Amino acid sequence: MSEGTIAVEVSGLPQARAAMTARVRRQAWFVTACGCVLLWTCLIQLLAYGRLWQSWNPARFFLVLRDDVAGVGSSSAPPPLTPPSPGLQSRNYTSNGYLKLSCNGGLNQMRAAICDMVMVARLLNLTLVVPELDKNSFWADPSNFDDIFDVRYFIKSLKDEVRIIKKLPNSINRNASSQFFMMRPVSWSDEKYYIQQIMTLGNKLVQILRGKGSFVTLHLRYEMDMLAFSGCTHDCSEKEAEELKRLRYAYPWWREKEINSTAKRLQGLCPLTPEETTLILKALGFDKDTVIYIASGEIYGGEKRLSVLRAEFPNLVKKEMLLNSEDLQQFQNHSSKMAALDYMVSLASDTFIPTYDGNMAKVVEGHRRYLGFQKTILLDRRKLVKLLDMHNNKTLPWDEFASSVKQVVNGSLGQPICRKVLINKPKEEDYFYANPHECLTNAKECLNVPYQSNSSR
């Protein structure tokens, strides 16, 4: 009976037929509109497809379960993705080391952690070792990575992005001197957290020093390699001089073997010794309360060689004294990273004093000029060693010595000055990065000046 009623309602009223026709037309229009939107969406996606490969996170897709874990045909094991277009070049890079990952938690947590560390390895140019899975959690699951994930596919699918190996080379495992830095990733951190470890620690070092008030950075170039290759052995014992000479001869690529240390020093080509530096600082008026940060590698002779300097300036500090061992663990045996910390402190210091005009000292000098001509005391060693010898020989009283030192240093404080430029003799010009004055504001006076005297050092 209900069917008859429906039939009557549909076929017995012209108004109902007209209403239905209008409704069908609206539905057809709606379906057509949706189809157009879908087609346009697909077209936009296809146009953006070429850029997709450059911005995706490959680890999120390539970490797949083994067939015997996920089940053949299971949705947990997606089919292989279409490879990038032939125009994309394989990535070639020199590894900066190895990244070992130990992840914990449930399967999904470990999977997410592995994906994130793939991106960290890619970001830092590290060779990733196949991750270790947690075996000590509440579940105490003894499974290994290859018990759950398809290792071969994991390595192969990411070969153009990250180099992945199954285990560390035996040479590293056997090498007792190999350094391993342990760190815990921070949740929701971006790439800056990994790229700027050096920056973070350098800022921490500066903040510690700032807490002590104003401070001086002394770039004391008195490391063993510096003395050996320069042949500068002034104030060294015969035993030390012989040790430095043997080191110089041990390196065939260093062509200059026999060096007259006395002559070289008088020419101003040797770094000042810690004892000489002590007298210069006192002559310039620095008092015992001055905080002095030593920016250098290991001082030849160790603390014994620094004893005179420390006696006059007890607030003598080094990064090893200001930072704990955990902070410096990742920098041990990495002299370039240590130098990067010293560079940051040198830029931030109230006064920068290099005892030798090596490349780092020159670049710091130029950087400080660029930041607003911050005070940098440049030492003319050729003139200063003569004054030092006269004072040590008691032919130049202290007051006259101090006055003479100040005269030598005056005018060499990192203030604006045109570079010394020699036509056809670029090797003898001032180092551009130490004094880029002609590139700074209000430096038009340096244009078309073929020769401008600068402080000799």
Coordinates of C-alpha atoms in Angstrom, one line a residue:
M1 CA 0.0 0.0 0.0
S2 CA 2.8 2.3 0.7
E3 CA 4.2 1.7 -2.8
G4 CA 0.9 2.7 -4.3
T5 CA 0.9 5.8 -2.3
I6 CA 4.4 6.7 -3.4
A7 CA 3.5 6.0 -7.0
V8 CA 0.5 8.3 -6.8
E9 CA 2.5 11.1 -5.2
V10 CA 5.1 10.9 -7.9
S11 CA 3.0 10.6 -11.0
G12 CA -0.3 12.2 -10.0
L13 CA 0.9 15.8 -9.3
P14 CA 2.4 18.1 -12.1
Q15 CA 3.8 20.4 -9.5
A16 CA 5.9 17.6 -7.9
R17 CA 7.2 16.6 -11.4
A18 CA 8.4 20.1 -12.0
A19 CA 10.0 20.4 -8.6
M20 CA 11.9 17.1 -9.1
T21 CA 13.1 18.3 -12.6
A22 CA 14.5 21.5 -11.1
R23 CA 16.2 19.5 -8.3
V24 CA 17.8 17.2 -10.8
R25 CA 19.2 20.1 -12.7
R26 CA 20.7 21.7 -9.6
Q27 CA 22.3 18.4 -8.7
A28 CA 23.8 18.1 -12.2
W29 CA 25.2 21.6 -12.0
F30 CA 26.7 20.9 -8.5
V31 CA 28.4 17.7 -9.8
T32 CA 29.8 19.6 -12.8
A33 CA 31.1 22.4 -10.6
C34 CA 32.8 19.9 -8.2
G35 CA 34.3 18.1 -11.2
C36 CA 35.8 21.3 -12.5
V37 CA 37.3 22.2 -9.1
L38 CA 38.8 18.7 -8.8
L39 CA 40.3 18.9 -12.3
W40 CA 41.9 22.3 -11.5
T41 CA 43.2 21.0 -8.2
C42 CA 44.9 18.1 -10.0
L43 CA 46.3 20.4 -12.6
I44 CA 47.9 22.6 -9.9
Q45 CA 49.3 19.6 -8.2
L46 CA 50.9 18.4 -11.4
L47 CA 52.4 21.8 -12.0
A48 CA 53.9 21.8 -8.5
Y49 CA 55.1 18.2 -8.8
G50 CA 58.5 19.2 -10.0
R51 CA 59.1 21.3 -6.9
L52 CA 57.8 18.7 -4.6
W53 CA 61.0 16.5 -4.8
Q54 CA 63.1 19.4 -3.6
S55 CA 61.2 20.2 -0.4
W56 CA 59.9 16.9 0.9
N57 CA 61.1 14.9 3.9
P58 CA 62.2 11.7 2.2
A59 CA 62.6 9.8 5.5
R60 CA 58.9 10.0 6.3
F61 CA 58.2 7.9 3.2
F62 CA 61.1 5.6 2.8
L63 CA 61.1 4.0 6.2
V64 CA 59.0 0.9 5.4
L65 CA 58.3 -2.3 7.3
R66 CA 59.6 -5.6 6.3
D67 CA 57.2 -7.7 4.2
D68 CA 57.0 -10.4 6.8
V69 CA 56.2 -7.8 9.5
A70 CA 53.7 -5.7 7.5
G71 CA 52.3 -8.5 5.5
V72 CA 52.5 -8.7 1.7
G73 CA 50.0 -6.3 0.3
S74 CA 49.5 -4.6 3.6
S75 CA 48.8 -0.8 3.6
S76 CA 51.7 -0.4 6.0
A77 CA 54.1 -1.1 3.2
P78 CA 53.4 1.5 0.5
P79 CA 54.4 0.7 -3.1
P80 CA 57.7 2.2 -4.3
L81 CA 57.4 5.8 -5.2
T82 CA 58.1 7.1 -8.7
P83 CA 61.7 8.2 -8.7
P84 CA 62.7 11.9 -9.2
S85 CA 63.0 13.2 -12.7
P86 CA 66.4 12.5 -14.5
G87 CA 67.2 16.2 -14.2
L88 CA 67.9 15.9 -10.4
Q89 CA 71.6 15.2 -9.8
S90 CA 72.7 12.7 -7.2
R91 CA 74.2 14.4 -4.1
N92 CA 77.9 14.1 -3.7
Y93 CA 79.4 15.2 -0.4
T94 CA 82.3 14.6 1.9
S95 CA 81.1 13.1 5.2
N96 CA 81.8 15.1 8.4
G97 CA 81.7 12.0 10.5
Y98 CA 79.2 9.4 11.6
L99 CA 75.8 9.7 13.3
K100 CA 74.8 6.8 15.6
L101 CA 71.2 6.8 16.7
S102 CA 69.7 5.0 19.7
C103 CA 65.9 5.5 19.8
N104 CA 63.3 4.4 22.4
G105 CA 59.6 4.3 22.9
G106 CA 57.0 2.5 20.9
L107 CA 57.3 1.6 17.2
N108 CA 55.7 4.8 16.0
Q109 CA 57.9 7.0 18.3
M110 CA 61.1 5.2 17.1
R111 CA 60.0 5.5 13.5
A112 CA 59.5 9.2 13.8
A113 CA 62.8 9.6 15.6
I114 CA 64.6 7.7 12.9
C115 CA 63.0 9.9 10.2
D116 CA 64.1 13.0 12.0
M117 CA 67.7 11.8 12.4
V118 CA 67.8 11.0 8.7
M119 CA 67.2 14.7 8.1
V120 CA 69.8 15.7 10.7
A121 CA 72.4 13.5 9.0
R122 CA 71.4 15.1 5.6
L123 CA 71.7 18.6 7.1
L124 CA 75.1 18.1 8.7
N125 CA 76.7 15.9 6.0
L126 CA 77.0 12.9 8.4
T127 CA 77.1 9.2 7.5
L128 CA 74.2 7.6 9.3
V129 CA 74.7 4.2 11.0
V130 CA 71.6 1.9 10.8
P131 CA 69.8 2.9 14.1
E132 CA 69.7 0.9 17.2
L133 CA 66.3 0.2 18.8
D134 CA 65.5 0.4 22.5
K135 CA 65.8 -2.9 24.4
N136 CA 65.6 -1.5 27.9
S137 CA 62.1 0.0 28.0
F138 CA 59.1 -1.3 29.7
W139 CA 58.4 -3.7 26.9
A140 CA 62.0 -5.0 26.8
D141 CA 61.7 -5.9 23.1
P142 CA 64.9 -7.6 21.8
S143 CA 64.1 -6.8 18.2
N144 CA 66.8 -5.1 16.0
F145 CA 66.2 -2.6 13.3
D146 CA 66.5 -5.3 10.6
D147 CA 63.9 -7.5 12.4
I148 CA 61.3 -4.8 11.7
F149 CA 62.3 -2.6 8.9
D150 CA 63.6 -3.3 5.3
V151 CA 67.2 -2.3 5.7
R152 CA 68.1 -2.7 2.1
Y153 CA 65.3 -0.5 0.9
F154 CA 66.1 2.0 3.7
I155 CA 69.7 2.4 2.5
K156 CA 69.0 2.2 -1.3
S157 CA 66.0 4.6 -1.3
L158 CA 68.0 7.4 0.4
K159 CA 71.3 6.9 -1.3
D160 CA 71.0 10.3 -3.2
E161 CA 70.3 12.1 0.1
V162 CA 72.2 10.4 2.9
R163 CA 74.9 7.8 3.1
I164 CA 73.8 5.0 5.4
I165 CA 76.0 2.1 6.6
K166 CA 75.1 -1.0 8.6
K167 CA 77.8 -0.5 11.2
L168 CA 80.8 1.7 12.1
P169 CA 84.0 0.8 10.3
N170 CA 86.3 -1.4 12.3
S171 CA 89.1 1.1 12.2
I172 CA 86.9 3.6 14.2
N173 CA 85.9 0.9 16.7
R174 CA 89.5 -0.1 17.2
N175 CA 90.8 3.5 17.5
A176 CA 90.8 4.5 21.2
S177 CA 91.3 8.1 20.3
S178 CA 88.0 8.3 18.3
Q179 CA 85.8 11.0 19.8
F180 CA 82.1 10.4 20.2
F181 CA 79.8 13.3 21.2
M182 CA 76.6 12.4 23.0
M183 CA 73.6 14.7 22.7
R184 CA 69.8 14.4 23.3
P185 CA 67.7 16.0 20.5
V186 CA 65.3 18.7 21.6
S187 CA 61.6 18.2 20.7
W188 CA 60.3 20.5 18.0
S189 CA 63.7 22.0 17.4
D190 CA 64.6 23.4 14.0
E191 CA 67.8 23.1 12.0
K192 CA 69.4 25.9 13.8
Y193 CA 69.7 23.7 16.9
Y194 CA 72.0 21.4 15.1
I195 CA 73.9 23.8 12.8
Q196 CA 74.6 26.4 15.6
Q197 CA 76.1 24.3 18.4
I198 CA 79.2 26.4 18.0
M199 CA 77.1 29.6 18.1
T200 CA 75.3 28.6 21.2
L201 CA 78.4 27.7 23.1
G202 CA 80.2 30.8 21.9
N203 CA 77.4 33.0 23.2
K204 CA 77.4 31.2 26.5
L205 CA 81.2 31.9 26.8
V206 CA 80.6 35.6 26.0
Q207 CA 77.8 35.8 28.6
I208 CA 80.1 34.3 31.3
L209 CA 82.8 36.9 30.5
R210 CA 80.3 39.7 30.3
G211 CA 79.2 38.7 33.8
K212 CA 82.7 39.6 35.0
G213 CA 82.5 43.1 33.5
S214 CA 84.7 44.4 30.6
F215 CA 87.3 42.0 29.3
V216 CA 90.3 41.8 27.0
T217 CA 90.9 39.1 24.5
L218 CA 94.6 38.3 24.1
H219 CA 95.3 36.2 21.0
L220 CA 98.5 34.6 22.3
R221 CA 100.2 32.8 19.4
Y222 CA 102.6 30.7 21.4
E223 CA 101.6 27.2 20.4
M224 CA 104.1 24.4 19.6
D225 CA 103.4 24.3 15.9
M226 CA 103.6 28.1 15.6
L227 CA 107.0 28.2 17.2
A228 CA 108.3 25.1 15.4
F229 CA 107.4 26.2 11.9
S230 CA 108.4 29.9 12.4
G231 CA 111.7 28.9 14.1
C232 CA 111.0 31.4 16.8
T233 CA 112.7 30.1 20.0
H234 CA 113.5 33.3 21.9
D235 CA 113.5 32.6 25.7
C236 CA 113.3 28.8 25.0
S237 CA 115.7 26.4 26.7
E238 CA 118.2 24.5 24.5
K239 CA 116.1 21.4 25.0
E240 CA 112.9 23.2 23.9
A241 CA 114.6 24.7 20.9
E242 CA 115.9 21.3 19.8
E243 CA 112.4 19.8 20.2
L244 CA 110.9 22.5 18.1
K245 CA 113.6 21.9 15.4
R246 CA 112.9 18.2 15.3
L247 CA 109.2 18.9 14.8
R248 CA 110.0 21.2 11.9
Y249 CA 112.2 18.6 10.3
A250 CA 109.6 15.9 10.8
Y251 CA 107.3 17.5 8.2
P252 CA 108.9 17.3 4.7
W253 CA 106.3 19.7 3.2
W254 CA 107.8 22.5 5.4
R255 CA 110.6 23.7 3.2
E256 CA 112.3 26.2 5.6
K257 CA 114.4 24.1 8.0
E258 CA 117.3 26.2 9.2
I259 CA 116.1 29.4 10.7
N260 CA 117.9 32.2 12.5
S261 CA 115.6 32.9 15.4
T262 CA 117.4 36.0 16.6
A263 CA 117.4 37.7 13.2
K264 CA 113.8 36.8 12.6
R265 CA 112.7 38.2 15.9
L266 CA 114.5 41.5 15.3
Q267 CA 112.6 41.8 12.0
G268 CA 109.3 41.6 13.9
L269 CA 108.5 38.2 12.4
C270 CA 108.0 36.3 15.7
P271 CA 105.1 36.3 18.1
L272 CA 105.7 37.9 21.4
T273 CA 106.4 35.5 24.3
P274 CA 104.1 35.4 27.3
E275 CA 106.8 37.3 29.3
E276 CA 107.2 40.0 26.7
T277 CA 103.4 40.3 26.4
T278 CA 103.2 40.8 30.2
L279 CA 105.5 43.8 30.0
I280 CA 103.6 45.3 27.1
L281 CA 100.3 45.0 28.8
K282 CA 101.7 46.7 32.0
A283 CA 103.2 49.5 29.9
L284 CA 99.9 50.1 28.2
G285 CA 98.3 50.7 31.6
F286 CA 96.3 47.5 32.2
D287 CA 96.0 46.8 35.9
K288 CA 95.8 43.6 37.9
D289 CA 92.0 43.5 37.9
T290 CA 91.8 43.3 34.1
V291 CA 90.0 40.2 32.9
I292 CA 92.0 38.7 30.1
Y293 CA 90.7 35.9 28.0
I294 CA 93.5 33.8 26.3
A295 CA 92.4 33.0 22.7
S296 CA 94.8 30.3 21.6
G297 CA 95.5 26.6 21.4
E298 CA 97.6 24.8 24.0
I299 CA 100.4 27.2 25.1
Y300 CA 103.9 25.7 24.6
G301 CA 105.2 25.0 28.1
G302 CA 101.7 24.9 29.6
E303 CA 100.9 26.8 32.8
K304 CA 104.5 27.1 33.7
R305 CA 105.1 29.4 30.7
L306 CA 102.0 31.4 31.7
S307 CA 103.2 31.9 35.3
V308 CA 104.6 35.4 34.8
L309 CA 101.6 36.6 32.9
R310 CA 99.2 35.1 35.5
A311 CA 101.2 36.6 38.4
E312 CA 100.6 40.1 37.0
F313 CA 97.1 39.5 35.8
P314 CA 95.4 36.9 38.1
N315 CA 92.1 37.2 36.2
L316 CA 93.6 35.3 33.3
V317 CA 91.0 32.8 31.9
K318 CA 90.6 30.3 29.1
K319 CA 87.6 28.5 27.7
E320 CA 88.6 25.3 29.5
M321 CA 88.3 27.2 32.8
L322 CA 84.9 28.8 32.0
L323 CA 83.1 25.9 30.4
N324 CA 82.5 22.4 31.9
S325 CA 83.9 19.3 30.3
E326 CA 80.5 18.3 28.9
D327 CA 80.2 21.5 26.9
L328 CA 83.7 21.1 25.4
Q329 CA 83.4 17.3 24.8
Q330 CA 82.3 17.8 21.2
F331 CA 85.2 20.2 20.5
Q332 CA 88.0 18.0 21.9
N333 CA 90.7 17.3 19.3
H334 CA 88.9 19.7 16.9
S335 CA 91.2 22.7 16.7
S336 CA 89.0 24.5 14.1
K337 CA 86.0 24.3 16.4
M338 CA 88.0 25.6 19.3
A339 CA 89.3 28.5 17.2
A340 CA 85.6 29.3 16.2
L341 CA 84.8 29.8 19.9
D342 CA 87.9 32.0 20.3
Y343 CA 86.8 34.0 17.2
M344 CA 83.4 34.7 18.7
V345 CA 84.9 35.8 22.0
S346 CA 87.4 38.0 20.2
L347 CA 84.7 39.8 18.3
A348 CA 82.7 40.5 21.5
S349 CA 85.6 41.6 23.7
D350 CA 86.1 45.2 24.7
T351 CA 89.7 45.1 23.5
F352 CA 91.4 42.7 21.1
I353 CA 95.2 42.3 21.3
P354 CA 96.9 39.9 18.9
T355 CA 100.6 39.0 19.6
Y356 CA 101.1 37.9 16.0
D357 CA 99.4 39.1 12.8
G358 CA 98.3 35.7 11.5
N359 CA 95.3 35.1 9.4
M360 CA 92.8 34.7 12.3
A361 CA 94.1 37.9 13.9
K362 CA 93.8 39.8 10.6
V363 CA 90.2 38.6 10.0
V364 CA 89.1 39.4 13.5
E365 CA 90.7 42.9 13.1
G366 CA 88.7 43.5 9.9
H367 CA 85.5 42.1 11.4
R368 CA 85.8 44.4 14.4
R369 CA 86.4 47.4 12.1
Y370 CA 83.3 46.4 10.2
L371 CA 81.3 46.2 13.4
G372 CA 82.1 49.8 14.2
F373 CA 85.9 50.1 14.6
Q374 CA 86.0 48.4 17.9
K375 CA 89.2 48.8 19.8
T376 CA 92.0 46.6 18.5
I377 CA 95.6 47.1 19.8
L378 CA 98.0 46.3 17.0
L379 CA 101.6 45.7 18.1
D380 CA 104.5 46.7 15.9
R381 CA 106.8 43.9 17.0
R382 CA 109.8 45.1 15.1
K383 CA 109.9 48.3 17.3
L384 CA 108.6 46.7 20.5
V385 CA 111.3 43.9 20.7
K386 CA 114.0 46.6 20.6
L387 CA 112.4 48.4 23.5
L388 CA 111.9 45.2 25.3
D389 CA 115.6 44.3 24.9
M390 CA 116.7 47.7 26.1
H391 CA 114.5 47.5 29.2
N392 CA 115.6 43.9 30.0
N393 CA 119.2 45.1 29.6
K394 CA 118.5 47.9 32.1
T395 CA 119.4 50.6 29.6
L396 CA 115.8 51.8 29.4
P397 CA 114.1 52.7 32.7
W398 CA 110.5 51.6 33.2
D399 CA 108.9 55.0 32.8
E400 CA 110.7 55.7 29.5
F401 CA 109.9 52.1 28.4
A402 CA 106.2 52.5 29.1
S403 CA 106.1 55.9 27.4
S404 CA 107.8 54.6 24.3
V405 CA 105.5 51.6 24.1
K406 CA 102.4 53.9 24.2
Q407 CA 103.9 56.0 21.4
V408 CA 104.5 52.9 19.3
V409 CA 100.9 51.7 19.8
N410 CA 99.3 55.1 19.4
G411 CA 97.6 55.2 16.0
S412 CA 97.2 51.5 15.8
L413 CA 94.0 51.0 17.7
G414 CA 91.7 49.8 14.8
Q415 CA 90.4 53.2 14.0
P416 CA 89.3 54.2 10.5
I417 CA 92.4 54.3 8.2
C418 CA 92.9 53.8 4.5
R419 CA 94.6 50.6 3.4
K420 CA 98.2 50.5 2.2
V421 CA 98.0 49.7 -1.5
L422 CA 101.1 49.1 -3.6
I423 CA 100.8 49.2 -7.3
N424 CA 102.1 46.0 -8.9
K425 CA 103.0 44.6 -5.5
P426 CA 99.8 43.1 -4.1
K427 CA 101.8 40.7 -1.9
E428 CA 103.1 43.7 0.1
E429 CA 99.7 45.4 0.5
D430 CA 97.7 45.5 3.6
Y431 CA 95.5 42.4 3.9
F432 CA 92.1 43.6 2.6
Y433 CA 90.0 41.6 5.1
A434 CA 92.0 43.2 8.0
N435 CA 91.1 46.7 6.9
P436 CA 88.2 46.9 4.4
H437 CA 87.8 50.6 5.0
E438 CA 87.2 51.5 1.4
C439 CA 84.1 49.3 1.4
L440 CA 82.6 51.0 4.5
T441 CA 80.5 54.1 4.8
N442 CA 82.2 57.5 4.5
A443 CA 85.3 55.9 2.9
K444 CA 85.4 58.0 -0.3
E445 CA 88.6 59.6 0.8
C446 CA 90.4 56.2 0.2
L447 CA 89.5 56.2 -3.5
N448 CA 92.3 56.7 -6.0
V449 CA 94.9 56.7 -3.3
P450 CA 97.8 54.6 -4.7
Y451 CA 99.7 54.4 -1.5
Q452 CA 98.5 55.0 2.0
S453 CA 100.7 54.2 5.0
N454 CA 99.3 52.0 7.6
S455 CA 100.8 50.8 10.9
S456 CA 103.6 48.3 10.2
R457 CA 103.4 45.2 12.3

